[in-house]
Every structure is written in structure tokens, then in C-alpha cells.
Amino acid sequence: MSWISALAELLEKGEPCVLVTIIEERGSTPRNAGSKMVVTAERIFETIGGGHLEYKAMEMAREMLASRSQDTRLERFSLGASLGQCCGGATVLLFEPMGQPQAQIAVFGAGHVGRALVPLLASLPCKVRWIDSRENEFPEQIPAGAEKIVNDEVVDEVENMPPGSYYIVMTHNHQLDLELTAAILKRGDFAYYGLIGSKTKRVKFEHRLRERGFAEDSMARMRCPMGLPEVKGKLPVEIAVSIAGEVIATYNATFGQEVKKGESSVAKLMPNSRRAQ
């Protein structure tokens, strides 16, 4: 696979990688300026000449991936004995991190609030999976950045999300809400779980969840009612803005934490310049 095809595929999947480019060559070098290589945590695509230079570049790129560095990096290499190469020239490599991990958000329910919320979330650099069993509830046009999922077995979609995902449940059926809640809390590796409803609904759900053996600390991670309390109103768009605001506040507070079961972590979606200092 060519570097450009590999890069496009990785960015589409949201898989982090580093693009390594030879930007300067002096003397004898294995590849010319402009040669590129794409490095992921497990694979490489194309080559910048092989040998110890390529190994060293791959090692540096993977260190950047492991540290989640988003800063570009320039490195100069002399192609002599220290690199085990006999070209005798020199080369400068540019390391560019690509495909920063994006937040994965599952929205269950295509009702009025869901139709107001999904366009807001889809306008952020995140991936939204919009899930319902009722295809006719979805609007004709699905916002770019959102994927429509029609599945009669809605609860099965919980397992299709990666660790550190956000879950927002607002279906038309309270029993379905309960089953989704149980599946999400059982996973325990979510960054955020919000359930639409009142304090009364929360009390009822907690009672039923206790009967199923769920611990208090697990249920405490459930946001119900969800949304920023400062954002008032009962219109679908008002509720949607409140929920979107809470999602943004959550990932800005928890960005960079390692994803572990029972803890919260998610990729930052807003640049530093737009985050509160």
C-alpha cells in the first residue's frame, strides 16, 4: 500500500500514525528528499531507505505515538558508522503526528432530542454512531461525521464501541433504556454515560440495578439527569445544547488519562486555544 493510501485509510479509522519525510539530503543517501514512510504502533508503510536509519526513525515515531505527542519534530542523521550505514551523506527527517485519536460517541435514540443533539456532536471532530431500531425515525439527511446504525438488537451495539467511549441513551422505551444502562455499566470502561430522564427515573433505575447486583460506585458514574444544570429549558434543542455542553466539559477535564475499567478518559476534541485556562 502506498503511503498516501495508507495515511488516508488510517485517518478514516482514526488510528494514530506518524508521517516521516526526508526533507533534506546531502551527499550519498539511500532515498531522495520527499521520500515518505507512515509509521503506526504496529506497522510501517513505504520506506525511507531501510537499514538502521529507517529503524531509528521508526523507533522515534513510535515513541511519539506512545507519548501521544502532537508536536512536529526535525532530526538530522549522519549516515556513517554510528548508524551502521556507509553512504557517508546526511539526511534530515520531518516527523509529523497524524490521526489524533478521536472521541467515539454512541447516541441511542433517534427521537426529537436525538435529532437535535447529533448535528451538534457531529460538528465536533469526533465519531458519532447514531443507533435506533426504527429506521423511519432517522432524518433523510444524516449529518456528516455521524453514522446511522439500524439494529433490531440495539443493546448489542454497546459491545461494538471501543474503550473510553461516550454513551448517550435517550430511546423511546424505558425498559430498553434499562437494558442499555446495564450493558454500559457492566462494561465499565466508558468515559461518560448519560441517561435522559428525571431524578425519579434515576431512583427507579438504581433500585432495579441494585437487584441485578450493580454496586453503588458503578451507578454513581451514570449521569441522570444529564446535561449542564445551568442550561435551562425543555425544548429539544435546549436539552441538546445542555448535553453537548456536558460532553465537552467532560472530555476537556479528562483528556490524557489512561483508559481503565471504572475510570474515564477520552481524546480532547478542541484545540488548546479554545479550552478554558
Short mmCIF file of C-alpha atoms in Angstrom, two decimals:
data_model
loop_
_atom_site.label_atom_id
_atom_site.label_comp_id
_atom_site.label_asym_id
_atom_site.label_seq_id
_atom_site.Cartn_x
_atom_site.Cartn_y
_atom_site.Cartn_z
CA MET A 1 0.00 0.00 0.00
CA SER A 2 1.35 3.46 -0.89
CA TRP A 3 1.99 5.92 1.90
CA ILE A 4 -0.82 8.21 0.75
CA SER A 5 -3.37 5.37 0.60
CA ALA A 6 -2.22 4.10 3.99
CA LEU A 7 -2.46 7.58 5.51
CA ALA A 8 -5.97 8.10 4.13
CA GLU A 9 -7.12 4.73 5.49
CA LEU A 10 -5.60 5.34 8.92
CA LEU A 11 -7.13 8.81 9.20
CA GLU A 12 -10.51 7.38 8.22
CA LYS A 13 -10.22 4.81 11.02
CA GLY A 14 -8.92 7.40 13.48
CA GLU A 15 -5.77 5.32 14.03
CA PRO A 16 -2.79 7.44 15.16
CA CYS A 17 0.32 7.42 12.99
CA VAL A 18 3.43 9.46 12.22
CA LEU A 19 4.33 10.61 8.72
CA VAL A 20 8.13 10.58 8.28
CA THR A 21 9.51 12.62 5.36
CA ILE A 22 13.06 13.14 4.09
CA ILE A 23 13.18 16.91 3.70
CA GLU A 24 16.91 17.35 3.04
CA GLU A 25 19.68 15.17 1.59
CA ARG A 26 23.38 15.88 1.48
CA GLY A 27 25.89 13.65 -0.22
CA SER A 28 25.10 10.00 -0.76
CA THR A 29 21.76 8.90 0.78
CA PRO A 30 19.58 5.78 0.30
CA ARG A 31 16.49 7.76 -0.73
CA ASN A 32 15.87 11.21 -2.17
CA ALA A 33 14.25 14.19 -0.47
CA GLY A 34 10.46 13.85 -0.50
CA SER A 35 10.51 10.12 0.26
CA LYS A 36 7.95 9.24 2.93
CA MET A 37 7.10 6.49 5.38
CA VAL A 38 3.99 6.07 7.54
CA VAL A 39 4.51 4.52 10.98
CA THR A 40 1.80 3.14 13.28
CA ALA A 41 2.19 1.33 16.59
CA GLU A 42 2.37 -2.00 14.76
CA ARG A 43 3.01 -1.38 11.05
CA ILE A 44 5.00 0.70 8.59
CA PHE A 45 4.07 1.68 5.03
CA GLU A 46 6.61 2.62 2.33
CA THR A 47 10.28 3.18 3.13
CA ILE A 48 12.87 5.91 3.59
CA GLY A 49 15.72 3.62 2.62
CA GLY A 50 15.81 0.76 5.06
CA GLY A 51 18.73 -0.06 7.30
CA HIS A 52 19.44 1.41 10.70
CA LEU A 53 18.26 4.89 9.65
CA GLU A 54 14.77 3.55 8.99
CA TYR A 55 14.84 1.52 12.21
CA LYS A 56 15.85 4.61 14.21
CA ALA A 57 13.14 6.71 12.54
CA MET A 58 10.54 4.03 13.26
CA GLU A 59 11.68 3.88 16.89
CA MET A 60 11.37 7.68 17.28
CA ALA A 61 7.95 7.71 15.61
CA ARG A 62 6.65 5.04 17.96
CA GLU A 63 7.98 6.93 20.97
CA MET A 64 5.92 9.90 19.77
CA LEU A 65 2.86 7.68 19.42
CA ALA A 66 3.32 6.20 22.89
CA SER A 67 3.60 9.68 24.45
CA ARG A 68 0.69 11.00 22.31
CA SER A 69 2.90 13.86 21.15
CA GLN A 70 1.25 16.17 18.63
CA ASP A 71 4.35 18.29 18.01
CA THR A 72 6.27 18.01 14.74
CA ARG A 73 9.92 17.08 15.05
CA LEU A 74 13.04 17.57 12.91
CA GLU A 75 16.02 15.23 13.24
CA ARG A 76 19.34 15.26 11.37
CA PHE A 77 21.21 11.99 10.81
CA SER A 78 24.75 11.42 9.58
CA LEU A 79 24.82 8.25 7.53
CA GLY A 80 28.07 6.92 8.88
CA ALA A 81 29.37 4.32 11.28
CA SER A 82 27.16 5.44 14.18
CA LEU A 83 24.10 4.33 12.19
CA GLY A 84 25.82 1.31 10.72
CA GLN A 85 25.49 2.77 7.22
CA CYS A 86 28.21 3.54 4.73
CA CYS A 87 26.51 6.08 2.49
CA GLY A 88 28.56 8.86 4.02
CA GLY A 89 25.92 11.51 3.45
CA ALA A 90 23.44 13.17 5.76
CA THR A 91 19.69 13.48 5.85
CA VAL A 92 17.06 15.47 7.74
CA LEU A 93 13.77 13.83 8.66
CA LEU A 94 10.49 15.51 9.48
CA PHE A 95 8.18 13.64 11.89
CA GLU A 96 4.50 14.67 11.71
CA PRO A 97 1.94 13.08 14.07
CA MET A 98 -1.32 12.33 12.29
CA GLY A 99 -4.71 10.91 13.17
CA GLN A 100 -5.01 12.02 16.79
CA PRO A 101 -7.47 9.65 18.49
CA GLN A 102 -10.99 10.98 18.33
CA ALA A 103 -13.79 10.61 20.82
CA GLN A 104 -16.22 7.83 19.96
CA ILE A 105 -19.80 8.69 20.88
CA ALA A 106 -22.79 6.35 20.75
CA VAL A 107 -26.19 8.05 20.73
CA PHE A 108 -29.07 5.63 21.30
CA GLY A 109 -32.37 7.04 20.13
CA ALA A 110 -33.48 8.96 17.05
CA GLY A 111 -36.31 10.91 18.69
CA HIS A 112 -36.70 14.69 18.91
CA VAL A 113 -33.77 15.27 21.28
CA GLY A 114 -31.53 12.86 19.38
CA ARG A 115 -32.26 14.69 16.14
CA ALA A 116 -31.28 17.97 17.81
CA LEU A 117 -28.20 16.56 19.55
CA VAL A 118 -26.48 14.55 16.84
CA PRO A 119 -25.80 17.52 14.50
CA LEU A 120 -24.12 19.32 17.42
CA LEU A 121 -21.88 16.36 18.24
CA ALA A 122 -21.17 15.64 14.57
CA SER A 123 -19.91 19.19 14.10
CA LEU A 124 -17.06 18.39 16.51
CA PRO A 125 -14.04 16.36 15.35
CA CYS A 126 -15.44 13.14 16.81
CA LYS A 127 -17.07 9.98 15.54
CA VAL A 128 -20.77 9.58 16.28
CA ARG A 129 -22.68 6.32 15.93
CA TRP A 130 -26.41 7.09 15.92
CA ILE A 131 -28.33 3.97 16.83
CA ASP A 132 -32.01 3.01 16.75
CA SER A 133 -34.12 0.04 15.74
CA ARG A 134 -36.61 2.28 13.90
CA GLU A 135 -35.21 3.35 10.55
CA ASN A 136 -38.12 5.67 9.82
CA GLU A 137 -37.22 7.81 12.86
CA PHE A 138 -33.97 8.98 11.32
CA PRO A 139 -34.00 12.15 9.22
CA GLU A 140 -33.45 11.83 5.50
CA GLN A 141 -30.07 13.56 5.74
CA ILE A 142 -27.61 12.23 8.33
CA PRO A 143 -25.05 14.86 9.40
CA ALA A 144 -21.52 14.42 8.11
CA GLY A 145 -19.49 12.94 10.94
CA ALA A 146 -22.34 10.70 12.10
CA GLU A 147 -23.05 7.11 11.10
CA LYS A 148 -26.61 5.77 11.13
CA ILE A 149 -26.93 2.31 12.71
CA VAL A 150 -30.22 0.44 12.37
CA ASN A 151 -30.28 -2.69 14.51
CA ASP A 152 -33.21 -4.57 15.99
CA GLU A 153 -30.88 -5.72 18.78
CA VAL A 154 -29.90 -2.24 19.95
CA VAL A 155 -28.15 -3.45 23.12
CA ASP A 156 -25.65 -5.42 21.03
CA GLU A 157 -24.21 -2.14 19.81
CA VAL A 158 -22.77 -1.40 23.27
CA GLU A 159 -20.07 -4.01 22.70
CA ASN A 160 -19.18 -2.52 19.32
CA MET A 161 -17.75 0.63 20.90
CA PRO A 162 -14.06 0.94 21.85
CA PRO A 163 -12.87 1.54 25.44
CA GLY A 164 -13.15 5.15 26.56
CA SER A 165 -16.30 5.82 24.53
CA TYR A 166 -19.17 8.14 25.37
CA TYR A 167 -22.67 6.70 25.63
CA ILE A 168 -25.85 8.77 25.49
CA VAL A 169 -29.13 6.91 25.96
CA MET A 170 -32.44 8.51 25.04
CA THR A 171 -34.63 5.82 23.49
CA HIS A 172 -38.42 5.66 23.30
CA ASN A 173 -38.63 2.72 25.71
CA HIS A 174 -37.78 2.74 29.45
CA GLN A 175 -37.09 -1.00 29.52
CA LEU A 176 -34.68 -0.61 26.63
CA ASP A 177 -33.04 2.29 28.48
CA LEU A 178 -32.60 -0.02 31.48
CA GLU A 179 -31.07 -2.83 29.42
CA LEU A 180 -28.69 -0.39 27.75
CA THR A 181 -27.75 1.04 31.14
CA ALA A 182 -26.97 -2.41 32.49
CA ALA A 183 -24.83 -3.28 29.46
CA ILE A 184 -22.89 0.00 29.63
CA LEU A 185 -22.29 -0.16 33.39
CA LYS A 186 -21.24 -3.80 33.07
CA ARG A 187 -18.53 -2.79 30.57
CA GLY A 188 -17.33 -0.11 32.96
CA ASP A 189 -14.67 1.28 30.59
CA PHE A 190 -16.65 4.28 29.37
CA ALA A 191 -15.56 7.91 29.61
CA TYR A 192 -19.10 9.18 30.02
CA TYR A 193 -22.58 7.71 30.33
CA GLY A 194 -25.61 9.96 30.19
CA LEU A 195 -29.23 8.80 30.51
CA ILE A 196 -32.08 11.11 29.65
CA GLY A 197 -34.71 11.39 32.34
CA SER A 198 -35.69 12.84 35.69
CA LYS A 199 -34.40 12.24 39.22
CA THR A 200 -37.39 9.95 39.73
CA LYS A 201 -36.31 7.84 36.75
CA ARG A 202 -32.83 7.60 38.24
CA VAL A 203 -34.16 6.37 41.58
CA LYS A 204 -36.23 3.68 39.84
CA PHE A 205 -33.32 2.57 37.69
CA GLU A 206 -30.92 2.42 40.64
CA HIS A 207 -33.39 0.21 42.51
CA ARG A 208 -33.61 -2.20 39.59
CA LEU A 209 -29.87 -2.16 39.03
CA ARG A 210 -29.22 -2.99 42.69
CA GLU A 211 -31.46 -6.01 42.26
CA ARG A 212 -29.17 -7.08 39.43
CA GLY A 213 -26.12 -6.76 41.66
CA PHE A 214 -24.66 -3.44 40.48
CA ALA A 215 -22.55 -1.62 43.05
CA GLU A 216 -23.19 1.95 44.21
CA ASP A 217 -19.92 3.28 42.82
CA SER A 218 -20.78 1.89 39.40
CA MET A 219 -24.23 3.53 39.36
CA ALA A 220 -22.74 6.80 40.62
CA ARG A 221 -20.96 7.20 37.28
CA MET A 222 -24.30 7.40 35.46
CA ARG A 223 -25.38 10.95 34.61
CA CYS A 224 -29.15 11.13 35.06
CA PRO A 225 -30.50 13.72 34.67
CA MET A 226 -27.77 14.52 32.19
CA GLY A 227 -26.70 17.88 30.84
CA LEU A 228 -25.48 21.12 32.33
CA PRO A 229 -27.93 22.29 35.01
CA GLU A 230 -27.16 25.91 34.11
CA VAL A 231 -28.72 25.41 30.68
CA LYS A 232 -32.46 25.58 31.30
CA GLY A 233 -35.38 24.76 29.04
CA LYS A 234 -37.39 21.81 27.79
CA LEU A 235 -37.20 22.35 24.04
CA PRO A 236 -35.26 19.57 22.24
CA VAL A 237 -32.57 22.00 21.12
CA GLU A 238 -32.19 23.38 24.66
CA ILE A 239 -31.79 19.87 26.07
CA ALA A 240 -29.37 19.00 23.26
CA VAL A 241 -27.19 22.06 23.95
CA SER A 242 -27.13 21.15 27.65
CA ILE A 243 -26.00 17.58 26.92
CA ALA A 244 -23.41 18.64 24.34
CA GLY A 245 -22.00 21.15 26.82
CA GLU A 246 -21.59 18.46 29.47
CA VAL A 247 -19.87 16.14 26.99
CA ILE A 248 -17.39 18.88 26.03
CA ALA A 249 -16.75 19.76 29.67
CA THR A 250 -16.11 16.09 30.49
CA TYR A 251 -13.58 15.36 27.78
CA ASN A 252 -11.73 18.61 28.40
CA ALA A 253 -11.39 17.64 32.07
CA THR A 254 -10.27 14.06 31.45
CA PHE A 255 -8.13 14.27 28.30
CA GLY A 256 -4.87 12.35 28.54
CA GLN A 257 -5.87 9.89 31.24
CA GLU A 258 -5.28 6.22 30.55
CA VAL A 259 -8.44 4.25 29.88
CA LYS A 260 -9.07 1.76 32.64
CA LYS A 261 -12.21 -0.04 33.71
CA GLY A 262 -14.14 2.15 36.11
CA GLU A 263 -12.29 5.32 35.11
CA SER A 264 -12.88 7.99 32.50
CA SER A 265 -10.68 9.01 29.58
CA VAL A 266 -11.30 10.40 26.11
CA ALA A 267 -9.41 12.27 23.44
CA LYS A 268 -9.52 16.05 23.51
CA LEU A 269 -11.75 17.43 20.76
CA MET A 270 -10.96 21.12 20.96
CA PRO A 271 -7.61 22.84 20.34
CA ASN A 272 -5.79 24.34 23.32
CA SER A 273 -6.62 27.86 22.16
CA ARG A 274 -10.32 27.22 22.71
CA ARG A 275 -10.04 25.48 26.08
CA ALA A 276 -10.54 27.28 29.34
CA GLN A 277 -7.22 28.06 31.02
#
